[in-house]
XYZ file of C-alpha atoms in Angstrom:
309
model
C 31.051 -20.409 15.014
C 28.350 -18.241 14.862
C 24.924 -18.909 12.332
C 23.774 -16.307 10.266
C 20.128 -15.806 10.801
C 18.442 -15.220 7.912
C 15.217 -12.488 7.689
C 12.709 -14.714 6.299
C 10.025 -11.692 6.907
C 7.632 -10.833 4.042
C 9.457 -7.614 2.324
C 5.963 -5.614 3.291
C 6.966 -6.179 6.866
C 10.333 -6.144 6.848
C 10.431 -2.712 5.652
C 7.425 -1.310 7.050
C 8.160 2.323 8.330
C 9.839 2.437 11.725
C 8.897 5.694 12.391
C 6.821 8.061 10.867
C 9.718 10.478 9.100
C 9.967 7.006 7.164
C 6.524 6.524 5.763
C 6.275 7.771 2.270
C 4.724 10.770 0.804
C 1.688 11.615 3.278
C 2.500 15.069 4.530
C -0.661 15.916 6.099
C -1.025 12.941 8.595
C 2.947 12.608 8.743
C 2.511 16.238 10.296
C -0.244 15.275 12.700
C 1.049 12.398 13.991
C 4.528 14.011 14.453
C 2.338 16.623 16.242
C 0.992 13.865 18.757
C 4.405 12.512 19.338
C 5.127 15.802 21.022
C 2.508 16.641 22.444
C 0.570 13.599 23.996
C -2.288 14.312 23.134
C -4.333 12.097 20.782
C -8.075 12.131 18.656
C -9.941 9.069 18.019
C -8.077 8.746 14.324
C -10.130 7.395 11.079
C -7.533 6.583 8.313
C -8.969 6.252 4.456
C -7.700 5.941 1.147
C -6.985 3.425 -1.248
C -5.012 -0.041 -0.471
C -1.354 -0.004 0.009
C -1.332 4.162 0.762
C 0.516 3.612 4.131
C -2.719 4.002 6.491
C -1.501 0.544 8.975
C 1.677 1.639 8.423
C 1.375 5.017 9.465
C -0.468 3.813 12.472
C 2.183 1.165 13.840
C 4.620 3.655 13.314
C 2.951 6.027 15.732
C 2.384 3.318 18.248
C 6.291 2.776 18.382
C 6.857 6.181 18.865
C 4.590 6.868 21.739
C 5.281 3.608 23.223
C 8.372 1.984 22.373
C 8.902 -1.306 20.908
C 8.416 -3.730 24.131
C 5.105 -1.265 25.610
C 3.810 -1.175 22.219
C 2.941 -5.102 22.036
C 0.726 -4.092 25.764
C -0.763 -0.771 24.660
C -2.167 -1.784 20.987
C -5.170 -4.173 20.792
C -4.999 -4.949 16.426
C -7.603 -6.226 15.175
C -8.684 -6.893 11.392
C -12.279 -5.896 11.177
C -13.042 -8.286 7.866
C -12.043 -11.101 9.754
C -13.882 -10.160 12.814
C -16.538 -7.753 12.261
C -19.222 -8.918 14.093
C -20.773 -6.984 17.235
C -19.418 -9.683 19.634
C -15.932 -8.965 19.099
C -16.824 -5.389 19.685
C -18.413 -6.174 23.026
C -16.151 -9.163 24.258
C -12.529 -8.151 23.071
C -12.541 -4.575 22.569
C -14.385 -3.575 25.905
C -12.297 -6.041 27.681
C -9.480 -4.423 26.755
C -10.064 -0.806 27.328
C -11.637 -1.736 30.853
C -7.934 -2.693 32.241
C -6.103 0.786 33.754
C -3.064 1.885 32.110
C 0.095 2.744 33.795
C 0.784 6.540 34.525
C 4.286 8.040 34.019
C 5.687 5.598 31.995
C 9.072 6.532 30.217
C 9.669 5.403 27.026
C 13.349 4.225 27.288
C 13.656 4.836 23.628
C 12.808 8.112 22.987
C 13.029 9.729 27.274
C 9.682 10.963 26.322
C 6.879 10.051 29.326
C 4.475 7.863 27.871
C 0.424 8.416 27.540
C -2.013 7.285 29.648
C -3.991 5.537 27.388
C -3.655 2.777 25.449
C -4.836 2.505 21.507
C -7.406 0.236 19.699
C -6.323 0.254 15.855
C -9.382 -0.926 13.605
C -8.468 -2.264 10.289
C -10.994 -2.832 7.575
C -13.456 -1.386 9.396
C -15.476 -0.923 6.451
C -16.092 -4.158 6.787
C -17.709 -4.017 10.414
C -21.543 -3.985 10.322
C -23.798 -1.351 11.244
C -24.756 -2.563 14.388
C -21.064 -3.191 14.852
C -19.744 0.469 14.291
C -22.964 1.662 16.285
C -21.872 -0.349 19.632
C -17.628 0.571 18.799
C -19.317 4.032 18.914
C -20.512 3.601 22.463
C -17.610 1.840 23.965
C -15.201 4.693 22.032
C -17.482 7.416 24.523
C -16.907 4.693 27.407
C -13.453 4.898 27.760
C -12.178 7.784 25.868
C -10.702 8.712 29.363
C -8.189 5.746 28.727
C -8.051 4.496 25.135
C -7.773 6.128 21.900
C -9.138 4.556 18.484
C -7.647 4.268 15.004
C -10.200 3.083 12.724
C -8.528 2.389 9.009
C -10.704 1.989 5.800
C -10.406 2.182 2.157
C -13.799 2.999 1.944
C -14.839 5.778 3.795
C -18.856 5.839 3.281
C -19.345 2.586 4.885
C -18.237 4.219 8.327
C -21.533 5.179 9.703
C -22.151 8.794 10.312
C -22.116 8.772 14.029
C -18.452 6.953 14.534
C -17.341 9.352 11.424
C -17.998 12.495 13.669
C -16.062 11.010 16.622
C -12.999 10.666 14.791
C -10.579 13.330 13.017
C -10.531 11.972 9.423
C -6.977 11.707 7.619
C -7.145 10.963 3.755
C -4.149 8.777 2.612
C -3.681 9.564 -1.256
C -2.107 6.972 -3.593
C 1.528 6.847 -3.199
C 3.109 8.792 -6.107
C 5.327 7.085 -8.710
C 8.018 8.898 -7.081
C 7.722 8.044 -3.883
C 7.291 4.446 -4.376
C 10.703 4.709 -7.005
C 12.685 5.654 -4.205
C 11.100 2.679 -2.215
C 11.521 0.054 -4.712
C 14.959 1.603 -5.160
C 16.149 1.357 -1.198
C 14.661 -2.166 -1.060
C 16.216 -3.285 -4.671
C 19.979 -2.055 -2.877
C 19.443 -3.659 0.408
C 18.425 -6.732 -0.946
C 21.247 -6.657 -3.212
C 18.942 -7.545 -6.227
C 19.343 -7.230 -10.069
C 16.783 -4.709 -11.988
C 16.376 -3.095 -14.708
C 14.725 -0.092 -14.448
C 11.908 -0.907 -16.927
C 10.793 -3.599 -14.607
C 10.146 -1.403 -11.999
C 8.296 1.290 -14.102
C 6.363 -1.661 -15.198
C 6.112 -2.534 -11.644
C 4.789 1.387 -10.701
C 2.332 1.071 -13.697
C 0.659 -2.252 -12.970
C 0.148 -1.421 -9.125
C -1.254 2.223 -9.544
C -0.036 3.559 -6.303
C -0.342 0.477 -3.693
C 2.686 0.601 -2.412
C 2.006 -2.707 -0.407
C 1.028 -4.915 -3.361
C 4.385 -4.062 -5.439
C 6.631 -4.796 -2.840
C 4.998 -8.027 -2.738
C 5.092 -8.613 -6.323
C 8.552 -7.162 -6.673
C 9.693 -10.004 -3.992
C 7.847 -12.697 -6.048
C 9.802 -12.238 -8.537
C 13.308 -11.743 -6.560
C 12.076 -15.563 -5.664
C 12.286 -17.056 -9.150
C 14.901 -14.895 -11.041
C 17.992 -13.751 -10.778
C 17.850 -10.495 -12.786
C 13.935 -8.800 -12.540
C 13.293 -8.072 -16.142
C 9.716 -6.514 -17.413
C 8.780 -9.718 -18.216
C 9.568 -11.065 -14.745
C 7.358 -8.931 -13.276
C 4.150 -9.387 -15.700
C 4.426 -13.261 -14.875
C 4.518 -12.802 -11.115
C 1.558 -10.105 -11.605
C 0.217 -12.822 -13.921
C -0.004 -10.488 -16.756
C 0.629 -11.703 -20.445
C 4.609 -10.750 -21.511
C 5.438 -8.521 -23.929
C 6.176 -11.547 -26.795
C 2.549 -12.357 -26.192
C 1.336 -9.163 -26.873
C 3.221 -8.054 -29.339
C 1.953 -11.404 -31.037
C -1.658 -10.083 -30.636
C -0.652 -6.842 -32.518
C 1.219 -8.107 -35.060
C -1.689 -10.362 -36.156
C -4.611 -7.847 -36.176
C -2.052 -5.950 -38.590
C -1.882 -8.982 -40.720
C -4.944 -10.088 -41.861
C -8.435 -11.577 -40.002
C -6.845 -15.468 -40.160
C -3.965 -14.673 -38.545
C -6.049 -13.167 -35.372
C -8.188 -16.230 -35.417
C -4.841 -18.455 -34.909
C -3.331 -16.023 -32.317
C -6.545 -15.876 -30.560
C -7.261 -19.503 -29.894
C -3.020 -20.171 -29.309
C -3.690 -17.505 -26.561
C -7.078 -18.381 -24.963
C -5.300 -22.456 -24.862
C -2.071 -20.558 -22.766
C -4.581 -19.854 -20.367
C -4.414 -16.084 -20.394
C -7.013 -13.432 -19.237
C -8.190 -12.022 -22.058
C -9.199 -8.650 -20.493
C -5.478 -8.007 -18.983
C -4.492 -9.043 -22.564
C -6.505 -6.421 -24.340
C -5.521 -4.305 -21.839
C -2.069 -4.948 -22.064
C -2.170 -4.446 -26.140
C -3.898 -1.391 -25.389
C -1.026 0.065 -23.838
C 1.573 -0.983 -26.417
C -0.150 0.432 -28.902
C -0.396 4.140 -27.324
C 3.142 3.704 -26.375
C 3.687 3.123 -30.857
C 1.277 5.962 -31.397
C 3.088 8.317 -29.025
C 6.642 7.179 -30.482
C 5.315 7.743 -33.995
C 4.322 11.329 -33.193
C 7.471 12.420 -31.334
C 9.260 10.698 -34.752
C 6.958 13.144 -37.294
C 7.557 16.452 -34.701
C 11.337 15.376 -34.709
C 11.475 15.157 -38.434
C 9.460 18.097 -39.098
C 11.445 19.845 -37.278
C 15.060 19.012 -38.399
C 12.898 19.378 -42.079
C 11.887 22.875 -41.076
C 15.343 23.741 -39.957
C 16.986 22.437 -42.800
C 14.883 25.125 -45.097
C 15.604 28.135 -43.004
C 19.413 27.235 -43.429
């Protein structure tokens, strides 16, 4: 009798983007890379934009395409810049690796295209690398352009020095829009055959602004502990106050100075953050403002309509 295996993958891997048709919103650089795909021929790439926007993803994605999935582990050298940033790794790893030849006329059994003959360095964090750092990457990328291509990912784009920025053609990756990351959350919700209501994941879409990455984490977290993801399932995993603890903070600073006092010291002895509370009551309390108006334009104008009858 056969065992089941069981995908104990983190959900961020699990459903990273196979290919590039599946990474989400991104039009520009979906279009360029699609572009390479076809035609072989490859830039030194620099990634940027916010955390969670797809840039990693976007780049293993093209890998698999141009390579396949067995090639692809021989012709990417990864490496996380914050971890290693220093100038040896530059010199040691990376020139080590672009100074072994490359195969010519490859096929990709996946795709029948013939492969490239070059291999790909992909940089993460390199925001991270110091000056020095970026300075020697810069002559090693004029080395061996012949055989390697770079991919050098940031979030913050003016910490790439000036002369590795002008050897690259820079790609912008823009927050992913509430949309876009819906439809995620949505496809991973069904395959994962999980409980949620749909509050939870707006709350979800609000607390992570856009990073795609850190909401499927959180959004997992919570799949861990309960069986039905409510809002308040995913404020504790985000270790956010729920909404009885704000709505105690708001009900007291409507009731009188005492009764803020009490809340206040019940709260700060739960152990919450007091700035994520604030911030938290904050919101409630344009989402009552914003009720209350649509209530007075409703009832002015079923009041206005009444007179003209």
């Amino acid at each position: 009798m056969s065992k089941t295996v069981i995908d104990s993958r983190p959900w961020v891997e699990k459903y990273r983007p196979r290919k590039i048709a599946e990474v989400s919103q991104q039009t520009e650089a979906k279009r360029l890379l699609s572009r390479i795909i076809e035609t072989g021929n490859m830039p030194h790439l620099l990634f940027f934009g916010p955390p969670g926007s797809g840039k990693t993803s976007a780049a293993l994605a093209l890998v698999k395409e141009l390579f396949g999935r067995e090639d692809s582990k021989t012709r990417l050298l990864e490496l996380n810049a914050s971890d290693e940033r220093g100038i040896r790794v530059v010199r040691e790893k990376i020139k080590k690796y672009t100074r072994t030849n490359t195969p010519k006329g490859k096929i990709n059994p996946e795709t029948g295209r013939e492969m490239p003959p070059w291999k790909i360095v992909m940089l993460d964090e390199a925001d991270m690398m110091t000056p020095d750092a970026q300075a020697a990457l810069r002559r090693i990328m004029e080395a061996f352009a012949r055989n390697t291509r770079f991919i050098i990912i940031c979030n913050y784009v003016h910490k790439i020095i000036d002369p590795l920025f002008s050897r690259c053609s820079p790609h912008r990756f823009e927050p992913v829009s509430p949309d876009a990351q819906m439809e995620r959350l949505h496809m991973i919700c069904k395959a994962e055959n999980l409980t949620v209501e749909d509050r939870a994941l707006e709350r979800l879409m609000n607390l992570t602004c856009g990073d795609l990455r850190r909401a499927v984490n959180l959004l997992q977290s919570a799949a861990g502990i309960h069986r039905t993801i409510t809002e308040d399932a995913i404020l504790e995993v985000a270790v956010h106050p729920p909404t009885y603890v704000v709505q105690s903070v708001l009900t007291a600073c409507a009731t009188s100075p005492e009764a803020v006092n009490e809340v206040t010291e019940e709260v700060a002895n739960q152990g919450w953050d007091v700035a994520l509370l604030l911030q938290e009551a904050s919101a409630a309390r344009s989402v009552c403002v914003q009720n209350q108006g649509e209530a007075v334009e409703h009832t002015a104008g079923a009041t206005t309509n009444s007179l003209d009858s």
